[in-house]
GROMACS .gro file of C-alpha atoms in nm:
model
  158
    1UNK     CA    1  -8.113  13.886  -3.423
    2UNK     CA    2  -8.419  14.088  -3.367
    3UNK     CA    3  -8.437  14.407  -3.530
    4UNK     CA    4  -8.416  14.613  -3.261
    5UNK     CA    5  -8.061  14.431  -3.184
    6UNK     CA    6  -7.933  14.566  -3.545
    7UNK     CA    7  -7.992  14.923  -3.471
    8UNK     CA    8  -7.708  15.142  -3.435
    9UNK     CA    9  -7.864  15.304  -3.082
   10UNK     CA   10  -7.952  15.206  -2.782
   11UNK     CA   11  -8.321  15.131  -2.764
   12UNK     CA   12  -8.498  15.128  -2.414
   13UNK     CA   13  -8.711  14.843  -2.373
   14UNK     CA   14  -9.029  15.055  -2.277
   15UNK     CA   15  -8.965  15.206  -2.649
   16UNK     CA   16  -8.957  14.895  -2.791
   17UNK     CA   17  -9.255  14.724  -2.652
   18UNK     CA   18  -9.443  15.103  -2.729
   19UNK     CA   19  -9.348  15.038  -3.110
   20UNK     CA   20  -9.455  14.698  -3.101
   21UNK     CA   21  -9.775  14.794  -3.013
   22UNK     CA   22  -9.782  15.072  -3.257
   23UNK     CA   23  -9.697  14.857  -3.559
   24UNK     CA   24  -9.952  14.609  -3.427
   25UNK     CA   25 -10.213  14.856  -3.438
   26UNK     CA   26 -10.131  14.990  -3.771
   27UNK     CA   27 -10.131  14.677  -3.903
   28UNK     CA   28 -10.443  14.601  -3.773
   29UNK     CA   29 -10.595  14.931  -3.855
   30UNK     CA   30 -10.454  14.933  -4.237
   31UNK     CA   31 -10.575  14.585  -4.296
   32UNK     CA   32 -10.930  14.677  -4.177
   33UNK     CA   33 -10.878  14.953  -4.397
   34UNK     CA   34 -10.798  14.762  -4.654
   35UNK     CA   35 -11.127  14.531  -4.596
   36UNK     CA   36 -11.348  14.839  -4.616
   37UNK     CA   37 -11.179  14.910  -4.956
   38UNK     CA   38 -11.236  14.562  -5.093
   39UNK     CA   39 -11.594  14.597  -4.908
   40UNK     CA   40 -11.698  14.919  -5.114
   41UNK     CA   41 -11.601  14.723  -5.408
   42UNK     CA   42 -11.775  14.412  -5.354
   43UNK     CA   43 -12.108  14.650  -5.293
   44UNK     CA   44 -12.025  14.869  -5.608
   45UNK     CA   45 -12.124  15.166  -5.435
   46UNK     CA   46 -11.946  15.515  -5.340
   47UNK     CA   47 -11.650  15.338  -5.569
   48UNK     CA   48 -11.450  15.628  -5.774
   49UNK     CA   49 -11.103  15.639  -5.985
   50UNK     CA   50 -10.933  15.372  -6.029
   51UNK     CA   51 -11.248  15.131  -6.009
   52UNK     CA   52 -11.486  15.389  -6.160
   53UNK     CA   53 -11.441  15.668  -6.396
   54UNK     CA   54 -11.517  15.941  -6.134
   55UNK     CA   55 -11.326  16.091  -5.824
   56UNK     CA   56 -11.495  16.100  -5.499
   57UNK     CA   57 -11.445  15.994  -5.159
   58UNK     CA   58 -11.294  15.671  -5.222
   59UNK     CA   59 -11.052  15.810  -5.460
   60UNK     CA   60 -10.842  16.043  -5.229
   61UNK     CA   61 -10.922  15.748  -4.913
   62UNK     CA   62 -10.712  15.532  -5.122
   63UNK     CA   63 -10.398  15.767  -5.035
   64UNK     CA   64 -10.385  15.611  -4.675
   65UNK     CA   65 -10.190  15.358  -4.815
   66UNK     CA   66  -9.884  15.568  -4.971
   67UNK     CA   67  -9.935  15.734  -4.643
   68UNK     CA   68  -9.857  15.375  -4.413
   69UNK     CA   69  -9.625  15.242  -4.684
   70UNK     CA   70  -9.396  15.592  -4.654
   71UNK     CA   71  -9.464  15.684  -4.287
   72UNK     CA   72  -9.325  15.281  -4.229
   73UNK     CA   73  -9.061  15.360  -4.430
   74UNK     CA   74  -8.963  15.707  -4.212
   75UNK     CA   75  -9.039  15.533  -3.898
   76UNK     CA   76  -8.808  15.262  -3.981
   77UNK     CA   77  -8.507  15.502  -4.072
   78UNK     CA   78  -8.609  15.707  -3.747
   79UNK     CA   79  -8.725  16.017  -3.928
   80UNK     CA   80  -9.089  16.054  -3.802
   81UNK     CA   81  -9.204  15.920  -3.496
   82UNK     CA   82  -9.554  15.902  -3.316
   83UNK     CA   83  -9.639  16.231  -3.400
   84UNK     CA   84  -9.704  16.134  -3.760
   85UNK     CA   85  -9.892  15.848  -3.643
   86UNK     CA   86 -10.055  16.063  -3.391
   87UNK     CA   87 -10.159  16.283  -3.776
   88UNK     CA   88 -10.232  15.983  -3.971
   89UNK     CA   89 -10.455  15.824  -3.731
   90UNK     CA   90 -10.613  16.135  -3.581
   91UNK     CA   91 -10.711  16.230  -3.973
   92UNK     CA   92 -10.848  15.896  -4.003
   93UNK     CA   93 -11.093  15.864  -3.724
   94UNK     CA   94 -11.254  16.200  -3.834
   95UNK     CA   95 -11.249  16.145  -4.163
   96UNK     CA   96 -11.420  15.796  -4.119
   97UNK     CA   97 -11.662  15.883  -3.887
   98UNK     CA   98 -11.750  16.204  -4.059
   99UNK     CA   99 -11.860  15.983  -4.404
  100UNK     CA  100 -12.023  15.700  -4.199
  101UNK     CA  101 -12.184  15.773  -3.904
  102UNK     CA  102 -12.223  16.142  -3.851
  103UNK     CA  103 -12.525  16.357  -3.888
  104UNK     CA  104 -12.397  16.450  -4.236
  105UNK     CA  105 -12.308  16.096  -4.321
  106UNK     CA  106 -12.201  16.104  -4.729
  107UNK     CA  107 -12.203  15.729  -4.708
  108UNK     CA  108 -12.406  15.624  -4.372
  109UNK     CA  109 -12.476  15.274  -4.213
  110UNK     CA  110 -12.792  15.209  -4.478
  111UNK     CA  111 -12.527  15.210  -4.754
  112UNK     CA  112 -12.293  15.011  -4.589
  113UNK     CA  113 -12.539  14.688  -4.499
  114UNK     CA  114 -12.860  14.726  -4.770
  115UNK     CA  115 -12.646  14.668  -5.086
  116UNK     CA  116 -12.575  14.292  -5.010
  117UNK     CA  117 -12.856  14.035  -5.049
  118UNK     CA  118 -12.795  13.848  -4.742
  119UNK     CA  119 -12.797  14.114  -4.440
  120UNK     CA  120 -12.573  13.893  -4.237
  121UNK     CA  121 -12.295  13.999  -4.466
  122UNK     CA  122 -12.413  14.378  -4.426
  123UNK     CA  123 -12.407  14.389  -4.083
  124UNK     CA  124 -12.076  14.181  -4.122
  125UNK     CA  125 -11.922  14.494  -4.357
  126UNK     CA  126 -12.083  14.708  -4.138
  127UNK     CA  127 -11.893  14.580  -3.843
  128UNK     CA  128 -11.551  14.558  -4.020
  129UNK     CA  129 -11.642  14.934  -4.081
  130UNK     CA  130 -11.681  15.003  -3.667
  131UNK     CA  131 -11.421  14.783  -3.623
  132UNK     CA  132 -11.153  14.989  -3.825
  133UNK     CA  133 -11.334  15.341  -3.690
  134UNK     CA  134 -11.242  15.206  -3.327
  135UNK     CA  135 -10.929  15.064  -3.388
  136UNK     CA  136 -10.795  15.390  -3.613
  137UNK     CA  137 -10.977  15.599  -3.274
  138UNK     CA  138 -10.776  15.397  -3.031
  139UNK     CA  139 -10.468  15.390  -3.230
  140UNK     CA  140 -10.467  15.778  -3.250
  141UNK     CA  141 -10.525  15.789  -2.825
  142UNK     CA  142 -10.186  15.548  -2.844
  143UNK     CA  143  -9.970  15.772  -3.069
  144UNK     CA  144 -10.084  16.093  -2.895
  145UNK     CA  145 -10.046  15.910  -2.547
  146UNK     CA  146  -9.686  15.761  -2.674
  147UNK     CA  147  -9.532  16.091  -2.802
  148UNK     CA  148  -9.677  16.321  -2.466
  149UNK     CA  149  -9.483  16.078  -2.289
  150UNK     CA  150  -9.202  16.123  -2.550
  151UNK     CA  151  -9.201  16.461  -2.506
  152UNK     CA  152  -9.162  16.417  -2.102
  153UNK     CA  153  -8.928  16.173  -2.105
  154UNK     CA  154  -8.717  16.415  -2.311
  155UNK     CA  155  -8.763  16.722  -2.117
  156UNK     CA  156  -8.673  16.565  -1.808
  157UNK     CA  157  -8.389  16.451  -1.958
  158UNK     CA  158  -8.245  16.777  -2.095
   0.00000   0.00000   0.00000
């Protein structure tokens, strides 16, 4: 039994293969995420609170995560739908590409790849970094895509 098969209403099969995709692309989105996090780390800079003693950047980035782990959660019980995503993912992208590779750039591509010794694994952070800013970029398009055609689907309906 598939869960789609245990819920109590009927699911189209568009809607499922749209969530599939969805929960693909968060998960591939929060585990680059999470690569970037163990990547700032490994570099030891722009680290704050809980790794350093100091709040900064890092610090309130780490909140994506009560942020998937919650939104999941709603998603799951059918309380938000793409339009959080849609949020979440939108937020993302800027906030990523704002503190990267913008003209104001807190933490640009020099900071990403210089720290490690070996430049093959900087330029292999700094792709996991382009990676997630073009998967969390896509994945925004999909949820905003997803819930316009939602909102279509429902209005033709009604």
């Amino acid at each position: 039994m598939t869960f789609e098969d245990s819920l109590s209403i009927e699911v189209s099969n568009a809607d499922c293969n749209a969530s599939r995709v969805l929960y693909l692309l968060l998960a591939i989105t929060t585990t680059l995420g999470a690569a970037h996090h163990i990547d700032h780390i490994i570099r030891g800079n722009h680290v704050g609170w809980p790794i350093a003693h100091h709040v900064n950047p890092f610090t309130y980035s780490l909140a994506i995560y009560p942020l998937v782990a919650v939104g999941l959660y709603l998603t799951l019980t059918d309380r938000v739908g793409t339009r959080y995503w849609a949020g979440v993912f939108t937020l993302s992208a800027f906030m990523l590409a704002y503190f990267h590779v913008s003209p104001w750039a807190v933490e640009p591509p020099s900071d990403v790849i210089l720290p490690y010794s070996n430049p093959i694994l900087g330029y292999f952070a700094f792709v996991i970094l382009i990676g997630l800013i073009a998967a969390v970029s896509l994945s925004a398009v999909y949820a905003i895509a997803l819930g316009r055609r939602k909102g279509k689907q429902r209005s033709a309906e009604g």
